[in-house]
mmCIF file of C-alpha atoms and ligand atoms in Angstrom:
data_model
loop_
_atom_site.group_PDB
_atom_site.id
_atom_site.type_symbol
_atom_site.label_atom_id
_atom_site.label_comp_id
_atom_site.label_asym_id
_atom_site.label_seq_id
_atom_site.Cartn_x
_atom_site.Cartn_y
_atom_site.Cartn_z
ATOM 1 C CA MET A 773 -12.898 -4.949 2.747
ATOM 2 C CA ARG A 774 -10.867 -8.204 2.698
ATOM 3 C CA ILE A 775 -7.257 -8.567 1.588
ATOM 4 C CA ASP A 776 -5.690 -11.918 0.842
ATOM 5 C CA ILE A 777 -1.957 -11.796 0.749
ATOM 6 C CA ILE A 778 -0.064 -14.825 -0.924
ATOM 7 C CA THR A 779 3.459 -14.966 0.075
ATOM 8 C CA VAL A 780 6.400 -17.318 0.747
ATOM 9 C CA LEU A 781 7.513 -15.224 3.732
ATOM 10 C CA PRO A 782 4.406 -14.410 5.949
ATOM 11 C CA GLU A 783 6.651 -13.585 8.850
ATOM 12 C CA LEU A 784 7.891 -10.611 6.949
ATOM 13 C CA LEU A 785 4.422 -9.227 6.649
ATOM 14 C CA ALA A 786 2.790 -9.778 9.983
ATOM 15 C CA SER A 787 3.977 -7.015 12.146
ATOM 16 C CA PRO A 788 2.710 -3.927 10.400
ATOM 17 C CA PHE A 789 -0.781 -5.388 10.906
ATOM 18 C CA GLU A 790 -0.308 -5.949 14.559
ATOM 19 C CA ALA A 791 0.372 -2.304 15.507
ATOM 20 C CA SER A 792 -1.149 1.128 15.249
ATOM 21 C CA ILE A 793 -3.910 2.162 12.930
ATOM 22 C CA LEU A 794 -3.836 -1.024 10.850
ATOM 23 C CA LYS A 795 -4.299 -3.206 13.966
ATOM 24 C CA ARG A 796 -7.254 -1.020 15.135
ATOM 25 C CA ALA A 797 -9.000 -1.308 11.757
ATOM 26 C CA VAL A 798 -8.560 -4.995 11.944
ATOM 27 C CA ASP A 799 -9.837 -5.157 15.531
ATOM 28 C CA LYS A 800 -12.796 -3.069 14.653
ATOM 29 C CA GLY A 801 -13.698 -5.476 11.886
ATOM 30 C CA LEU A 802 -13.270 -2.719 9.212
ATOM 31 C CA VAL A 803 -10.888 -4.919 7.328
ATOM 32 C CA GLU A 804 -9.890 -8.630 7.079
ATOM 33 C CA VAL A 805 -6.315 -9.354 6.197
ATOM 34 C CA HIS A 806 -5.410 -13.013 5.580
ATOM 35 C CA PHE A 807 -1.983 -14.430 4.892
ATOM 36 C CA HIS A 808 -1.431 -17.418 2.772
ATOM 37 C CA ASN A 809 1.786 -19.226 2.898
ATOM 38 C CA LEU A 810 2.546 -20.530 -0.672
ATOM 39 C CA ARG A 811 4.473 -23.346 0.886
ATOM 40 C CA LYS A 812 1.086 -24.931 1.952
ATOM 41 C CA TYR A 813 0.182 -25.263 -1.713
ATOM 42 C CA SER A 814 3.688 -26.675 -2.602
ATOM 43 C CA ILE A 815 4.146 -29.669 -4.655
ATOM 44 C CA GLY A 816 6.143 -32.852 -3.894
ATOM 45 C CA ALA A 817 7.959 -34.098 -0.789
ATOM 46 C CA TYR A 818 10.275 -31.018 -0.868
ATOM 47 C CA LYS A 819 7.555 -28.574 -0.492
ATOM 48 C CA GLN A 820 8.670 -26.873 -3.729
ATOM 49 C CA VAL A 821 7.330 -23.470 -4.738
ATOM 50 C CA ASP A 822 10.021 -22.339 -7.090
ATOM 51 C CA ASP A 823 12.380 -23.748 -9.736
ATOM 52 C CA TYR A 824 15.083 -22.780 -12.103
ATOM 53 C CA GLN A 825 14.200 -20.742 -15.170
ATOM 54 C CA PHE A 826 13.802 -22.356 -18.662
ATOM 55 C CA GLY A 827 16.405 -21.057 -20.950
ATOM 56 C CA GLY A 828 18.944 -20.744 -18.130
ATOM 57 C CA GLY A 829 19.988 -17.776 -16.026
ATOM 58 C CA ALA A 830 20.493 -17.034 -12.286
ATOM 59 C CA GLY A 831 17.610 -16.905 -9.895
ATOM 60 C CA MET A 832 14.586 -19.064 -9.030
ATOM 61 C CA VAL A 833 11.035 -18.425 -10.295
ATOM 62 C CA LEU A 834 7.837 -19.051 -8.432
ATOM 63 C CA MET A 835 5.974 -21.961 -10.085
ATOM 64 C CA ILE A 836 2.437 -21.686 -11.384
ATOM 65 C CA GLU A 837 1.018 -24.815 -9.760
ATOM 66 C CA PRO A 838 1.097 -23.609 -6.057
ATOM 67 C CA ILE A 839 -0.079 -20.215 -7.082
ATOM 68 C CA ASP A 840 -2.883 -21.718 -9.162
ATOM 69 C CA LYS A 841 -3.951 -23.884 -6.174
ATOM 70 C CA CYS A 842 -3.912 -21.022 -3.659
ATOM 71 C CA ILE A 843 -5.736 -18.453 -6.002
ATOM 72 C CA SER A 844 -8.294 -21.093 -7.034
ATOM 73 C CA ALA A 845 -9.071 -22.086 -3.603
ATOM 74 C CA LEU A 846 -9.627 -18.314 -2.539
ATOM 75 C CA LYS A 847 -11.765 -17.771 -5.723
ATOM 76 C CA GLU A 848 -14.033 -20.691 -4.707
ATOM 77 C CA GLU A 849 -14.955 -18.890 -1.557
ATOM 78 C CA ARG A 850 -15.680 -15.480 -3.021
ATOM 79 C CA SER A 851 -15.081 -13.274 -5.962
ATOM 80 C CA TYR A 852 -12.237 -10.697 -6.112
ATOM 81 C CA ASP A 853 -12.294 -7.175 -7.606
ATOM 82 C CA GLU A 854 -8.625 -7.503 -8.331
ATOM 83 C CA VAL A 855 -5.825 -10.081 -8.290
ATOM 84 C CA ILE A 856 -2.763 -7.913 -7.794
ATOM 85 C CA TYR A 857 0.844 -8.877 -8.473
ATOM 86 C CA LEU A 858 3.537 -6.723 -6.663
ATOM 87 C CA THR A 859 6.351 -6.365 -8.986
ATOM 88 C CA PRO A 860 9.015 -3.635 -9.795
ATOM 89 C CA ASP A 861 7.818 -3.605 -13.471
ATOM 90 C CA GLY A 862 4.202 -2.804 -12.565
ATOM 91 C CA LYS A 863 2.321 0.369 -12.772
ATOM 92 C CA GLN A 864 3.693 2.858 -10.048
ATOM 93 C CA PHE A 865 1.456 3.091 -7.061
ATOM 94 C CA ASP A 866 0.093 6.562 -6.142
ATOM 95 C CA GLN A 867 -2.831 8.065 -4.122
ATOM 96 C CA LYS A 868 -5.201 7.766 -7.018
ATOM 97 C CA MET A 869 -4.691 4.151 -7.240
ATOM 98 C CA ALA A 870 -5.020 3.854 -3.452
ATOM 99 C CA ASN A 871 -8.346 5.775 -3.512
ATOM 100 C CA SER A 872 -9.856 3.586 -6.217
ATOM 101 C CA LEU A 873 -8.567 0.268 -4.852
ATOM 102 C CA SER A 874 -9.954 1.208 -1.377
ATOM 103 C CA LEU A 875 -13.409 0.872 -2.887
ATOM 104 C CA SER A 876 -12.823 -2.801 -3.552
ATOM 105 C CA LYS A 877 -14.589 -5.539 -1.571
ATOM 106 C CA ASN A 878 -12.029 -8.410 -1.960
ATOM 107 C CA ILE A 879 -8.525 -8.207 -3.331
ATOM 108 C CA ILE A 880 -5.729 -10.688 -3.521
ATOM 109 C CA LEU A 881 -2.035 -9.484 -3.433
ATOM 110 C CA LEU A 882 0.488 -11.846 -4.780
ATOM 111 C CA CYS A 883 4.000 -11.239 -3.564
ATOM 112 C CA GLY A 884 6.788 -11.962 -6.043
ATOM 113 C CA HIS A 885 10.033 -13.341 -4.956
ATOM 114 C CA TYR A 886 13.423 -14.185 -6.378
ATOM 115 C CA LYS A 887 13.276 -13.618 -10.116
ATOM 116 C CA GLY A 888 9.582 -13.299 -9.964
ATOM 117 C CA VAL A 889 6.788 -15.578 -11.065
ATOM 118 C CA ASP A 890 6.086 -17.796 -14.078
ATOM 119 C CA GLN A 891 4.830 -15.442 -16.767
ATOM 120 C CA ARG A 892 1.777 -17.628 -17.217
ATOM 121 C CA VAL A 893 0.608 -16.690 -13.686
ATOM 122 C CA ARG A 894 0.743 -13.059 -14.752
ATOM 123 C CA ASP A 895 -1.095 -13.766 -18.141
ATOM 124 C CA THR A 896 -3.736 -15.963 -16.390
ATOM 125 C CA PHE A 897 -4.647 -14.801 -13.031
ATOM 126 C CA ILE A 898 -3.289 -11.322 -12.604
ATOM 127 C CA THR A 899 -5.659 -8.280 -13.154
ATOM 128 C CA LYS A 900 -3.267 -5.506 -12.106
ATOM 129 C CA GLU A 901 0.406 -5.180 -11.463
ATOM 130 C CA ILE A 902 1.821 -2.671 -9.032
ATOM 131 C CA SER A 903 5.221 -1.345 -8.322
ATOM 132 C CA ILE A 904 5.742 1.000 -5.241
ATOM 133 C CA GLY A 905 8.644 2.792 -6.826
ATOM 134 C CA ASP A 906 11.721 2.683 -9.025
ATOM 135 C CA TYR A 907 14.011 0.553 -6.752
ATOM 136 C CA VAL A 908 14.220 -3.140 -6.212
ATOM 137 C CA LEU A 909 13.133 -4.861 -3.069
ATOM 138 C CA SER A 910 13.865 -8.506 -2.237
ATOM 139 C CA GLY A 911 10.224 -9.505 -2.358
ATOM 140 C CA GLY A 912 6.885 -8.042 -2.787
ATOM 141 C CA GLU A 913 6.065 -8.314 0.932
ATOM 142 C CA LEU A 914 7.011 -4.822 1.982
ATOM 143 C CA ALA A 915 5.339 -3.487 -1.106
ATOM 144 C CA ALA A 916 2.088 -5.462 -0.052
ATOM 145 C CA ALA A 917 2.335 -3.979 3.399
ATOM 146 C CA VAL A 918 2.741 -0.463 1.884
ATOM 147 C CA VAL A 919 -0.267 -0.885 -0.475
ATOM 148 C CA SER A 920 -2.379 -2.421 2.281
ATOM 149 C CA ASP A 921 -1.637 0.404 4.643
ATOM 150 C CA ALA A 922 -2.485 3.102 1.966
ATOM 151 C CA LEU A 923 -5.843 1.325 1.290
ATOM 152 C CA ILE A 924 -6.891 0.582 4.832
ATOM 153 C CA ARG A 925 -6.371 3.996 6.262
ATOM 154 C CA LEU A 926 -8.898 5.262 3.643
ATOM 155 C CA LEU A 927 -11.716 2.880 4.698
ATOM 156 C CA PRO A 928 -14.580 4.676 6.479
ATOM 157 C CA GLY A 929 -14.198 4.559 10.294
ATOM 158 C CA VAL A 930 -10.460 3.735 10.259
ATOM 159 C CA LEU A 931 -9.150 7.169 10.897
ATOM 160 C CA ASN A 932 -10.501 8.829 14.107
ATOM 161 C CA ASP A 933 -10.887 12.217 12.636
ATOM 162 C CA GLU A 934 -12.963 11.392 9.539
ATOM 163 C CA THR A 935 -11.753 14.504 7.741
ATOM 164 C CA SER A 936 -8.096 13.755 8.165
ATOM 165 C CA ALA A 937 -7.631 11.613 5.024
ATOM 166 C CA LEU A 938 -9.164 14.486 2.992
ATOM 167 C CA THR A 939 -6.275 16.863 4.088
ATOM 168 C CA ASP A 940 -3.499 14.293 3.409
ATOM 169 C CA THR A 941 -0.631 15.133 1.246
ATOM 170 C CA PHE A 942 -1.444 14.139 -2.360
ATOM 171 C CA GLN A 943 -5.201 14.075 -1.716
ATOM 172 C CA ASP A 944 -5.630 17.133 -3.871
ATOM 173 C CA ASP A 945 -2.381 16.650 -5.703
ATOM 174 C CA LEU A 946 -0.816 18.948 -3.175
ATOM 175 C CA LEU A 947 1.639 18.371 -0.292
ATOM 176 C CA ALA A 948 0.250 18.953 3.210
ATOM 177 C CA PRO A 949 1.011 22.268 4.944
ATOM 178 C CA PRO A 950 3.334 22.550 8.062
ATOM 179 C CA VAL A 951 1.854 21.681 11.337
ATOM 180 C CA TYR A 952 2.711 22.674 14.915
ATOM 181 C CA THR A 953 1.785 21.715 18.391
ATOM 182 C CA ARG A 954 2.563 22.990 21.909
ATOM 183 C CA PRO A 955 4.587 24.655 23.147
ATOM 184 C CA ARG A 956 4.083 27.999 21.497
ATOM 185 C CA GLU A 957 7.738 28.733 22.000
ATOM 186 C CA TYR A 958 10.677 26.196 22.286
ATOM 187 C CA LYS A 959 14.235 27.512 22.673
ATOM 188 C CA GLY A 960 13.174 30.650 20.808
ATOM 189 C CA LEU A 961 11.458 28.684 18.012
ATOM 190 C CA THR A 962 7.977 29.963 17.617
ATOM 191 C CA VAL A 963 4.779 29.127 15.971
ATOM 192 C CA PRO A 964 3.346 31.264 13.117
ATOM 193 C CA ASP A 965 1.066 33.941 14.601
ATOM 194 C CA ILE A 966 -1.781 33.183 12.215
ATOM 195 C CA LEU A 967 -2.185 29.630 13.884
ATOM 196 C CA LEU A 968 -2.759 31.186 17.230
ATOM 197 C CA SER A 969 -5.158 33.806 15.996
ATOM 198 C CA GLY A 970 -8.346 31.776 16.218
ATOM 199 C CA ASN A 971 -9.381 33.204 12.749
ATOM 200 C CA THR A 972 -10.449 30.070 11.097
ATOM 201 C CA PRO A 973 -10.945 31.346 7.583
ATOM 202 C CA GLU A 974 -7.525 32.992 7.630
ATOM 203 C CA ILE A 975 -5.965 29.887 8.981
ATOM 204 C CA GLU A 976 -7.526 27.844 6.146
ATOM 205 C CA LYS A 977 -6.198 30.368 3.658
ATOM 206 C CA TRP A 978 -2.728 30.287 5.061
ATOM 207 C CA ARG A 979 -2.791 26.435 5.025
ATOM 208 C CA GLU A 980 -3.754 26.584 1.366
ATOM 209 C CA ASP A 981 -1.023 28.993 0.571
ATOM 210 C CA GLN A 982 1.584 26.996 2.344
ATOM 211 C CA ALA A 983 0.367 23.733 0.723
ATOM 212 C CA HIS A 984 0.805 25.428 -2.756
ATOM 213 C CA LYS A 985 4.198 26.991 -1.756
ATOM 214 C CA ARG A 986 5.492 23.666 -0.503
ATOM 215 C CA THR A 987 4.324 21.785 -3.586
ATOM 216 C CA GLN A 988 5.811 24.398 -5.891
ATOM 217 C CA GLU A 989 9.128 24.248 -4.045
ATOM 218 C CA ARG A 990 9.431 20.401 -3.624
ATOM 219 C CA ARG A 991 7.095 18.765 -6.180
ATOM 220 C CA PRO A 992 6.621 21.187 -9.058
ATOM 221 C CA ASP A 993 5.887 18.046 -11.183
ATOM 222 C CA LEU A 994 2.504 17.763 -9.346
ATOM 223 C CA PHE A 995 1.331 20.927 -10.995
ATOM 224 C CA GLU A 996 2.256 19.758 -14.513
ATOM 225 C CA ASP A 997 -0.950 17.999 -15.485
HETATM 226 CL CL1 6GU B 2203 6.134 -4.378 -5.819
HETATM 227 N N1 6GU B 2203 8.357 -5.642 -5.609
HETATM 228 C C1 6GU B 2203 9.737 -5.665 -5.559
HETATM 229 N N2 6GU B 2203 10.243 -6.823 -5.458
HETATM 230 N N3 6GU B 2203 10.483 -4.602 -5.637
HETATM 231 C C2 6GU B 2203 9.810 -3.426 -5.888
HETATM 232 C C3 6GU B 2203 8.481 -3.286 -5.841
HETATM 233 C C4 6GU B 2203 7.711 -4.473 -5.778
HETATM 234 N N4 6GU B 2203 8.218 -2.002 -6.058
HETATM 235 C C5 6GU B 2203 9.353 -1.316 -6.119
HETATM 236 N N5 6GU B 2203 10.313 -2.211 -5.967
#
């Protein structure tokens, strides 16, 4: 998979890809992540990428020309499964969307900023609009990092234990069950006996029950459809 991220703030985005699982995935060549500073496609001597909105109103709007130049240059090199705009008025991101997007070969993530982008960008280039939740961030960068992380960890070979994405919270519309590690007892706090029993089928059953119980208590809405 290849992810091209278009942003006016690449420095805000770099660090998640330089640590942990994402870094390992990049190092192993399982994913390529490229940042494109929109400023490089700016127009005029002032390196302009945004402007006041027609009709008046506070806040700058990202202009169509730099974005057109950047997306067109990328599309000349390869074709893209999706050109995604990160925006609070997009469709809310969830595990289902992550699963399906993780099957893409090439995607572009366009990070909005200020008051957003010229509507003509959305009408012309964008194939999918994603929000990561009902709150407002100062730009799409952190959302792009969230979406990228969710996709990359699903790619074959990224997680050490190949089964572990399958038992994630949400993967069956269920929350994950509780987990424990050593010591067996800490300051009087113990581990459920069943997990120490060595009885694999009983342990599996306990985990399923716990997942259902947790989901019922915390996220009953997940059972609704
Ligand atoms: Cl994708 N962008 C911004 N700016 N704010 C958000 C968001 C995206 N998703 C939730 N809030």
